[in-house]
Amino acid sequence: MQTSLVSRLDEIPASDWNRLCGPHNPFVRHEFLAALERNGCVGEGTGWLPRHLVVREGGRLIGAVPMYLKHHSYGEYVFDWAWADAYARYGLRYYPKLVVAVPYTPVTGPRLLSNGATDDDDVRRHLVAQALETARRDGVSSLHWLFTTPRDTEALQAGQLLHRAGCQFHWTNPGFRDFDDFLSELTSKRRKEVKRERRQALDSDLEVEIRTGEALGEREWHAFHRFYCATYDRKWGMPYLNLGFFEEIGRTMPESVLLILASRHGRYVAGALCFKGADSLFGRNWGSQAYYPSLHYEMCYYRTIDYCIQTGLSRFEAGAQGDYKVTRGLLPTATASAHWVGHPQFRSAIGGFIDEERREVERFIEHAARHSPFKARESGSAK
């Protein structure tokens, strides 16, 4: 097996890369990652420098890792600022570090991309070993694998990486017939509150529509980009994604793009961007030009849940943070990351922190699950 690092995904044919990904997660597809690079969302000046690890055999791509050299910790959603501060207090350098992730995307997905052949486990072990060798050779402080699948997490733990736990809120579809069927599984109090919020969201003469990528043009993307930037303006942040990126993914992966738009008197006033996999919907970005009561809940949760029911999708992931999502039917779900830390003393200290943090996450998930809005729910099934 021949291993190399690639600084531009365009150096690899999209069909070769996508053959390793499978249909379930749109964010690791060549179209998504390459659009980030081509539109300057990652690269020089962003603190995200592509260092994709690729493995070939006989000239054929058989494995890959979407990896980046990072000069900060923005856009990761697995927070290690305290680790960087501790390094600085001891006069050590934490940055640069290596991160295996999809930039700005807190979604669990494959990080060890392989072709599923009979030697698949060997390829995956080789990818882990070569990523660690790259970290040691380049002298970075650490290597972080974010939002890993259970299979990848197991492989990384076998490579002696530290396992870190997190929590998100996901909705699962056991086979609801329609939205009313979903509502029938909620407690009476929550059912009434959902209906009230849905009515309230449309009280301001608002109309909400769902458009797939094929039906999106310049007008829609310009409006959504404006709303997206307004969200960051209100939060005193810097928008990571730009108009060029949104327009490109609309062209190159239209089957995976879903945009929910609200309009008032023919003018767009809010938008929510989602992505579709083979069996899941992923909520990503939201924004509005002004505050409209309950509109965020309607567009980001109720319309998306309704869409999943109508199209037979089994899962909706609404992104990071927000325990208010529990009362709207999205239940706490554990996420995972894996970490290699080069400094032995810091590795030991961070390992102890991660162990305690994992216990806290487990307690939080148990506590949040007790506030489920469903009348009776067992192991992720509402029926």
Tab-separated table of C-alpha atoms in Angstrom:
chain	number	residue	atom	x	y	z
A	1	MET	CA	0.000	0.000	0.000
A	2	GLN	CA	1.302	3.426	-0.997
A	3	THR	CA	0.433	6.347	1.292
A	4	SER	CA	0.539	10.069	0.508
A	5	LEU	CA	-0.861	13.419	1.650
A	6	VAL	CA	-3.021	15.507	-0.660
A	7	SER	CA	-3.486	19.257	-0.179
A	8	ARG	CA	-6.210	19.662	-2.820
A	9	LEU	CA	-9.084	17.236	-3.181
A	10	ASP	CA	-9.356	18.120	-6.864
A	11	GLU	CA	-6.193	16.038	-7.298
A	12	ILE	CA	-8.396	12.963	-6.740
A	13	PRO	CA	-11.235	12.067	-9.149
A	14	ALA	CA	-14.610	12.502	-7.474
A	15	SER	CA	-15.719	9.002	-8.485
A	16	ASP	CA	-12.661	7.442	-6.805
A	17	TRP	CA	-13.211	9.318	-3.537
A	18	ASN	CA	-16.975	8.781	-3.468
A	19	ARG	CA	-16.553	5.056	-4.039
A	20	LEU	CA	-15.045	4.948	-0.534
A	21	CYS	CA	-17.816	6.976	1.136
A	22	GLY	CA	-21.087	5.157	0.571
A	23	PRO	CA	-24.500	6.868	0.289
A	24	HIS	CA	-25.326	7.531	3.923
A	25	ASN	CA	-23.362	10.672	4.765
A	26	PRO	CA	-23.280	13.571	2.249
A	27	PHE	CA	-20.630	15.554	4.129
A	28	VAL	CA	-17.698	13.254	3.352
A	29	ARG	CA	-18.507	13.262	-0.356
A	30	HIS	CA	-15.992	14.776	-2.749
A	31	GLU	CA	-18.495	17.446	-3.845
A	32	PHE	CA	-18.945	18.830	-0.318
A	33	LEU	CA	-15.300	18.802	0.750
A	34	ALA	CA	-14.043	20.105	-2.582
A	35	ALA	CA	-16.585	22.946	-2.534
A	36	LEU	CA	-15.153	24.072	0.813
A	37	GLU	CA	-11.683	24.184	-0.750
A	38	ARG	CA	-12.631	25.800	-4.059
A	39	ASN	CA	-14.559	28.607	-2.360
A	40	GLY	CA	-11.918	29.435	0.245
A	41	CYS	CA	-13.884	28.164	3.252
A	42	VAL	CA	-10.800	26.102	4.076
A	43	GLY	CA	-7.229	26.698	2.989
A	44	GLU	CA	-4.744	29.520	3.470
A	45	GLY	CA	-5.981	32.192	5.847
A	46	THR	CA	-8.748	30.053	7.382
A	47	GLY	CA	-6.730	27.969	9.855
A	48	TRP	CA	-7.932	24.792	8.066
A	49	LEU	CA	-5.205	23.454	5.765
A	50	PRO	CA	-6.160	20.246	3.889
A	51	ARG	CA	-3.793	17.336	4.500
A	52	HIS	CA	-5.914	14.459	3.244
A	53	LEU	CA	-4.353	11.057	3.806
A	54	VAL	CA	-4.822	8.672	0.881
A	55	VAL	CA	-3.785	5.061	0.349
A	56	ARG	CA	-3.444	3.419	-3.049
A	57	GLU	CA	-2.696	-0.089	-4.162
A	58	GLY	CA	-1.580	-0.646	-7.704
A	59	GLY	CA	-2.526	2.941	-8.455
A	60	ARG	CA	-6.115	2.436	-7.244
A	61	LEU	CA	-7.473	4.474	-4.340
A	62	ILE	CA	-8.440	2.064	-1.550
A	63	GLY	CA	-8.525	4.275	1.546
A	64	ALA	CA	-8.643	7.915	2.643
A	65	VAL	CA	-8.903	10.175	5.682
A	66	PRO	CA	-10.249	13.778	5.444
A	67	MET	CA	-7.562	15.478	7.529
A	68	TYR	CA	-6.594	19.102	8.197
A	69	LEU	CA	-3.706	20.941	9.799
A	70	LYS	CA	-5.339	23.360	12.266
A	71	HIS	CA	-4.010	26.603	13.722
A	72	HIS	CA	-6.997	27.176	16.029
A	73	SER	CA	-10.013	25.242	17.340
A	74	TYR	CA	-12.850	27.112	15.619
A	75	GLY	CA	-15.455	25.236	13.628
A	76	GLU	CA	-14.894	21.858	15.275
A	77	TYR	CA	-17.703	21.582	17.904
A	78	VAL	CA	-15.568	19.285	20.081
A	79	PHE	CA	-14.033	21.809	22.395
A	80	ASP	CA	-10.380	21.662	23.422
A	81	TRP	CA	-9.714	25.333	24.216
A	82	ALA	CA	-8.892	24.416	27.829
A	83	TRP	CA	-6.276	21.952	26.590
A	84	ALA	CA	-4.658	24.663	24.477
A	85	ASP	CA	-4.668	27.048	27.463
A	86	ALA	CA	-2.996	24.431	29.654
A	87	TYR	CA	-0.270	23.918	27.064
A	88	ALA	CA	0.315	27.680	26.891
A	89	ARG	CA	0.583	27.999	30.671
A	90	TYR	CA	3.426	25.477	30.619
A	91	GLY	CA	5.171	27.266	27.774
A	92	LEU	CA	4.286	24.593	25.223
A	93	ARG	CA	2.794	24.966	21.761
A	94	TYR	CA	-0.616	23.355	21.158
A	95	TYR	CA	-1.064	24.616	17.602
A	96	PRO	CA	-0.721	23.445	14.945
A	97	LYS	CA	-2.577	20.205	15.469
A	98	LEU	CA	-4.121	17.672	13.080
A	99	VAL	CA	-7.874	17.181	12.905
A	100	VAL	CA	-9.809	14.487	11.072
A	101	ALA	CA	-13.258	15.952	10.535
A	102	VAL	CA	-15.650	17.645	8.158
A	103	PRO	CA	-15.062	21.376	8.700
A	104	TYR	CA	-17.881	23.290	10.413
A	105	THR	CA	-20.041	20.162	10.484
A	106	PRO	CA	-20.855	18.467	13.823
A	107	VAL	CA	-22.296	15.331	12.213
A	108	THR	CA	-21.242	11.770	12.966
A	109	GLY	CA	-19.912	10.049	9.870
A	110	PRO	CA	-17.147	7.826	8.504
A	111	ARG	CA	-13.616	9.098	8.992
A	112	LEU	CA	-11.778	5.954	7.878
A	113	LEU	CA	-12.888	5.752	4.262
A	114	SER	CA	-12.278	2.405	2.600
A	115	ASN	CA	-13.602	0.372	-0.278
A	116	GLY	CA	-15.196	-2.439	1.742
A	117	ALA	CA	-13.025	-5.137	0.182
A	118	THR	CA	-11.912	-8.301	1.956
A	119	ASP	CA	-8.820	-6.508	3.275
A	120	ASP	CA	-10.922	-3.630	4.604
A	121	ASP	CA	-9.764	-4.034	8.221
A	122	ASP	CA	-6.130	-3.997	7.109
A	123	VAL	CA	-6.712	-0.771	5.174
A	124	ARG	CA	-8.398	0.858	8.146
A	125	ARG	CA	-5.588	-0.135	10.516
A	126	HIS	CA	-3.102	1.208	7.993
A	127	LEU	CA	-4.972	4.545	7.816
A	128	VAL	CA	-4.866	4.935	11.600
A	129	ALA	CA	-1.185	4.019	11.771
A	130	GLN	CA	-0.253	6.386	8.940
A	131	ALA	CA	-2.204	9.293	10.448
A	132	LEU	CA	-0.385	8.787	13.749
A	133	GLU	CA	2.943	8.557	11.934
A	134	THR	CA	2.148	11.842	10.157
A	135	ALA	CA	1.398	13.515	13.499
A	136	ARG	CA	4.666	12.311	15.016
A	137	ARG	CA	6.732	13.132	11.940
A	138	ASP	CA	5.305	16.653	11.636
A	139	GLY	CA	5.753	17.334	15.339
A	140	VAL	CA	2.185	18.465	16.017
A	141	SER	CA	0.892	18.417	19.567
A	142	SER	CA	-2.084	16.179	18.893
A	143	LEU	CA	-4.365	14.412	16.432
A	144	HIS	CA	-8.159	14.542	16.822
A	145	TRP	CA	-10.826	12.437	15.100
A	146	LEU	CA	-14.207	14.165	15.504
A	147	PHE	CA	-17.740	12.717	15.379
A	148	THR	CA	-16.662	9.171	14.634
A	149	THR	CA	-18.972	6.265	13.876
A	150	PRO	CA	-19.068	3.338	16.323
A	151	ARG	CA	-16.979	1.231	13.942
A	152	ASP	CA	-14.359	3.940	13.512
A	153	THR	CA	-14.340	4.648	17.243
A	154	GLU	CA	-13.600	0.983	17.934
A	155	ALA	CA	-10.737	0.967	15.437
A	156	LEU	CA	-9.268	4.153	16.913
A	157	GLN	CA	-9.489	2.849	20.471
A	158	ALA	CA	-7.641	-0.247	19.284
A	159	GLY	CA	-4.936	2.180	18.169
A	160	GLN	CA	-4.683	3.465	21.759
A	161	LEU	CA	-6.416	6.787	21.138
A	162	LEU	CA	-8.431	8.407	23.918
A	163	HIS	CA	-12.204	8.085	23.557
A	164	ARG	CA	-14.226	11.235	24.289
A	165	ALA	CA	-18.026	11.373	24.566
A	166	GLY	CA	-20.461	14.120	23.645
A	167	CYS	CA	-24.209	14.528	23.226
A	168	GLN	CA	-26.556	15.663	20.483
A	169	PHE	CA	-30.319	15.467	19.976
A	170	HIS	CA	-31.738	13.207	17.279
A	171	TRP	CA	-35.214	12.179	16.167
A	172	THR	CA	-35.946	8.646	14.998
A	173	ASN	CA	-38.810	7.415	12.848
A	174	PRO	CA	-40.230	4.010	13.804
A	175	GLY	CA	-42.673	4.187	10.901
A	176	PHE	CA	-45.042	7.093	11.554
A	177	ARG	CA	-47.828	7.381	8.967
A	178	ASP	CA	-47.959	11.188	9.080
A	179	PHE	CA	-47.259	14.113	11.407
A	180	ASP	CA	-50.524	13.560	13.279
A	181	ASP	CA	-49.413	10.002	13.970
A	182	PHE	CA	-46.196	11.418	15.459
A	183	LEU	CA	-48.222	13.871	17.563
A	184	SER	CA	-50.397	11.056	18.872
A	185	GLU	CA	-47.341	9.566	20.575
A	186	LEU	CA	-46.650	12.758	22.553
A	187	THR	CA	-48.096	13.538	25.936
A	188	SER	CA	-51.228	15.676	25.854
A	189	LYS	CA	-49.337	18.723	27.143
A	190	ARG	CA	-46.595	18.495	24.549
A	191	ARG	CA	-49.043	17.752	21.728
A	192	LYS	CA	-50.961	20.944	22.512
A	193	GLU	CA	-47.743	22.968	22.728
A	194	VAL	CA	-46.504	21.712	19.356
A	195	LYS	CA	-49.816	22.576	17.705
A	196	ARG	CA	-49.763	26.025	19.307
A	197	GLU	CA	-46.198	26.676	18.142
A	198	ARG	CA	-47.038	25.601	14.604
A	199	ARG	CA	-50.039	27.932	14.483
A	200	GLN	CA	-48.028	30.778	15.978
A	201	ALA	CA	-45.242	30.350	13.414
A	202	LEU	CA	-47.626	31.136	10.566
A	203	ASP	CA	-49.618	33.893	12.291
A	204	SER	CA	-47.503	36.636	10.674
A	205	ASP	CA	-48.761	35.903	7.128
A	206	LEU	CA	-45.802	33.604	6.595
A	207	GLU	CA	-45.658	30.820	4.042
A	208	VAL	CA	-43.154	27.980	4.372
A	209	GLU	CA	-41.956	25.858	1.473
A	210	ILE	CA	-39.399	23.091	1.002
A	211	ARG	CA	-37.169	23.059	-2.052
A	212	THR	CA	-34.637	20.472	-3.132
A	213	GLY	CA	-31.370	21.424	-4.772
A	214	GLU	CA	-32.719	21.074	-8.299
A	215	ALA	CA	-35.272	23.825	-7.627
A	216	LEU	CA	-32.831	26.323	-6.107
A	217	GLY	CA	-31.440	29.255	-8.011
A	218	GLU	CA	-29.602	32.502	-7.475
A	219	ARG	CA	-32.521	34.208	-5.718
A	220	GLU	CA	-32.912	31.459	-3.118
A	221	TRP	CA	-29.198	31.105	-2.367
A	222	HIS	CA	-28.663	34.850	-2.085
A	223	ALA	CA	-31.552	35.085	0.365
A	224	PHE	CA	-30.347	32.145	2.449
A	225	HIS	CA	-26.777	33.417	2.558
A	226	ARG	CA	-28.076	36.737	3.852
A	227	PHE	CA	-29.991	34.977	6.652
A	228	TYR	CA	-26.990	32.767	7.453
A	229	CYS	CA	-24.717	35.798	7.858
A	230	ALA	CA	-27.341	37.590	9.973
A	231	THR	CA	-27.222	34.732	12.489
A	232	TYR	CA	-23.481	35.220	12.954
A	233	ASP	CA	-23.877	38.998	13.141
A	234	ARG	CA	-26.274	38.603	16.064
A	235	LYS	CA	-23.905	36.189	17.800
A	236	TRP	CA	-20.785	38.309	17.227
A	237	GLY	CA	-19.251	35.575	15.133
A	238	MET	CA	-17.669	35.158	11.719
A	239	PRO	CA	-19.609	33.166	9.087
A	240	TYR	CA	-17.530	30.209	7.968
A	241	LEU	CA	-19.342	29.509	4.689
A	242	ASN	CA	-19.827	31.831	1.737
A	243	LEU	CA	-22.271	32.299	-1.099
A	244	GLY	CA	-20.024	30.541	-3.593
A	245	PHE	CA	-19.985	27.411	-1.437
A	246	PHE	CA	-23.779	27.310	-1.131
A	247	GLU	CA	-24.300	27.840	-4.850
A	248	GLU	CA	-21.744	25.159	-5.736
A	249	ILE	CA	-23.234	22.423	-3.580
A	250	GLY	CA	-26.637	23.308	-5.001
A	251	ARG	CA	-25.240	22.530	-8.452
A	252	THR	CA	-22.956	19.590	-7.697
A	253	MET	CA	-24.997	17.620	-5.138
A	254	PRO	CA	-28.611	18.804	-5.626
A	255	GLU	CA	-30.066	15.460	-4.567
A	256	SER	CA	-28.522	15.940	-1.110
A	257	VAL	CA	-29.596	19.558	-0.534
A	258	LEU	CA	-32.859	20.621	1.075
A	259	LEU	CA	-33.687	24.284	1.721
A	260	ILE	CA	-36.704	25.309	3.797
A	261	LEU	CA	-37.732	28.891	3.071
A	262	ALA	CA	-40.241	31.198	4.735
A	263	SER	CA	-41.692	34.123	2.798
A	264	ARG	CA	-43.967	37.024	3.643
A	265	HIS	CA	-45.865	38.806	0.884
A	266	GLY	CA	-43.600	37.162	-1.698
A	267	ARG	CA	-40.308	38.081	-0.019
A	268	TYR	CA	-38.066	35.533	1.680
A	269	VAL	CA	-37.576	36.244	5.386
A	270	ALA	CA	-35.960	33.060	6.792
A	271	GLY	CA	-34.269	29.864	5.701
A	272	ALA	CA	-33.041	26.524	7.061
A	273	LEU	CA	-30.538	24.343	5.207
A	274	CYS	CA	-30.570	20.556	5.526
A	275	PHE	CA	-28.725	17.719	3.823
A	276	LYS	CA	-30.045	14.268	2.933
A	277	GLY	CA	-28.286	10.942	3.175
A	278	ALA	CA	-29.652	7.564	2.111
A	279	ASP	CA	-31.776	7.216	5.248
A	280	SER	CA	-31.233	10.399	7.300
A	281	LEU	CA	-31.779	14.134	7.227
A	282	PHE	CA	-29.238	16.501	8.776
A	283	GLY	CA	-30.146	20.000	9.918
A	284	ARG	CA	-27.241	22.376	9.443
A	285	ASN	CA	-27.774	26.139	9.171
A	286	TRP	CA	-30.569	28.570	9.951
A	287	GLY	CA	-31.149	32.296	9.767
A	288	SER	CA	-33.856	34.961	9.532
A	289	GLN	CA	-34.049	38.683	8.852
A	290	ALA	CA	-36.146	39.319	11.980
A	291	TYR	CA	-37.690	37.487	14.909
A	292	TYR	CA	-40.913	35.620	14.186
A	293	PRO	CA	-42.419	33.702	17.143
A	294	SER	CA	-41.888	29.934	16.898
A	295	LEU	CA	-40.706	30.121	13.271
A	296	HIS	CA	-37.360	28.542	14.189
A	297	TYR	CA	-39.161	25.545	15.723
A	298	GLU	CA	-41.440	25.212	12.702
A	299	MET	CA	-38.702	25.324	10.080
A	300	CYS	CA	-35.881	23.539	11.870
A	301	TYR	CA	-37.840	20.788	13.653
A	302	TYR	CA	-41.495	20.350	12.744
A	303	ARG	CA	-41.137	20.722	8.955
A	304	THR	CA	-38.061	18.537	8.944
A	305	ILE	CA	-39.744	15.824	11.013
A	306	ASP	CA	-42.773	16.006	8.722
A	307	TYR	CA	-40.483	15.727	5.683
A	308	CYS	CA	-38.764	12.652	7.120
A	309	ILE	CA	-42.125	10.992	7.722
A	310	GLN	CA	-43.385	11.794	4.222
A	311	THR	CA	-40.226	10.535	2.507
A	312	GLY	CA	-39.561	7.537	4.755
A	313	LEU	CA	-36.295	8.787	6.247
A	314	SER	CA	-35.501	7.007	9.482
A	315	ARG	CA	-33.547	9.691	11.303
A	316	PHE	CA	-33.215	13.443	11.718
A	317	GLU	CA	-30.106	14.938	13.306
A	318	ALA	CA	-30.598	18.556	14.348
A	319	GLY	CA	-26.986	19.467	15.099
A	320	ALA	CA	-25.095	20.419	18.236
A	321	GLN	CA	-26.398	21.770	21.546
A	322	GLY	CA	-29.918	22.782	22.602
A	323	ASP	CA	-31.587	20.606	25.239
A	324	TYR	CA	-34.853	22.440	24.427
A	325	LYS	CA	-35.000	20.027	21.475
A	326	VAL	CA	-35.998	17.196	23.830
A	327	THR	CA	-39.528	18.510	24.340
A	328	ARG	CA	-39.922	18.625	20.556
A	329	GLY	CA	-39.181	14.951	20.069
A	330	LEU	CA	-35.406	14.916	19.593
A	331	LEU	CA	-33.825	12.720	22.232
A	332	PRO	CA	-30.262	12.782	23.628
A	333	THR	CA	-27.806	10.674	21.671
A	334	ALA	CA	-24.161	10.014	22.467
A	335	THR	CA	-21.465	11.137	20.045
A	336	ALA	CA	-17.804	10.152	20.006
A	337	SER	CA	-14.371	11.488	19.180
A	338	ALA	CA	-10.872	10.049	19.529
A	339	HIS	CA	-7.662	11.851	20.460
A	340	TRP	CA	-3.939	11.245	20.342
A	341	VAL	CA	-1.836	13.570	22.514
A	342	GLY	CA	1.912	13.505	22.007
A	343	HIS	CA	3.058	14.860	25.383
A	344	PRO	CA	2.946	11.944	27.893
A	345	GLN	CA	2.052	14.026	30.961
A	346	PHE	CA	-0.645	15.961	29.133
A	347	ARG	CA	-1.961	12.744	27.632
A	348	SER	CA	-2.415	11.338	31.139
A	349	ALA	CA	-4.082	14.511	32.429
A	350	ILE	CA	-6.383	14.819	29.414
A	351	GLY	CA	-7.251	11.123	29.691
A	352	GLY	CA	-8.384	11.644	33.282
A	353	PHE	CA	-10.459	14.675	32.250
A	354	ILE	CA	-12.082	12.741	29.406
A	355	ASP	CA	-13.018	9.858	31.712
A	356	GLU	CA	-14.771	12.197	34.141
A	357	GLU	CA	-16.392	14.121	31.296
A	358	ARG	CA	-17.753	10.879	29.844
A	359	ARG	CA	-19.433	10.059	33.138
A	360	GLU	CA	-20.972	13.557	33.183
A	361	VAL	CA	-22.256	13.094	29.629
A	362	GLU	CA	-23.787	9.748	30.552
A	363	ARG	CA	-25.537	11.318	33.529
A	364	PHE	CA	-26.822	14.183	31.379
A	365	ILE	CA	-28.184	11.808	28.723
A	366	GLU	CA	-29.942	9.773	31.400
A	367	HIS	CA	-31.408	12.940	32.950
A	368	ALA	CA	-32.520	14.426	29.606
A	369	ALA	CA	-34.081	11.151	28.493
A	370	ARG	CA	-36.337	11.229	31.542
A	371	HIS	CA	-37.925	14.390	30.096
A	372	SER	CA	-38.942	12.682	26.862
A	373	PRO	CA	-42.195	14.136	25.477
A	374	PHE	CA	-43.379	10.704	24.372
A	375	LYS	CA	-46.074	8.913	26.325
A	376	ALA	CA	-44.031	5.712	26.271
A	377	ARG	CA	-40.700	5.217	24.569
A	378	GLU	CA	-38.320	2.304	24.722
A	379	SER	CA	-34.810	2.202	23.272
A	380	GLY	CA	-35.386	4.822	20.611
A	381	SER	CA	-38.764	3.512	19.445
A	382	ALA	CA	-41.923	5.536	19.874
A	383	LYS	CA	-44.264	2.628	19.240
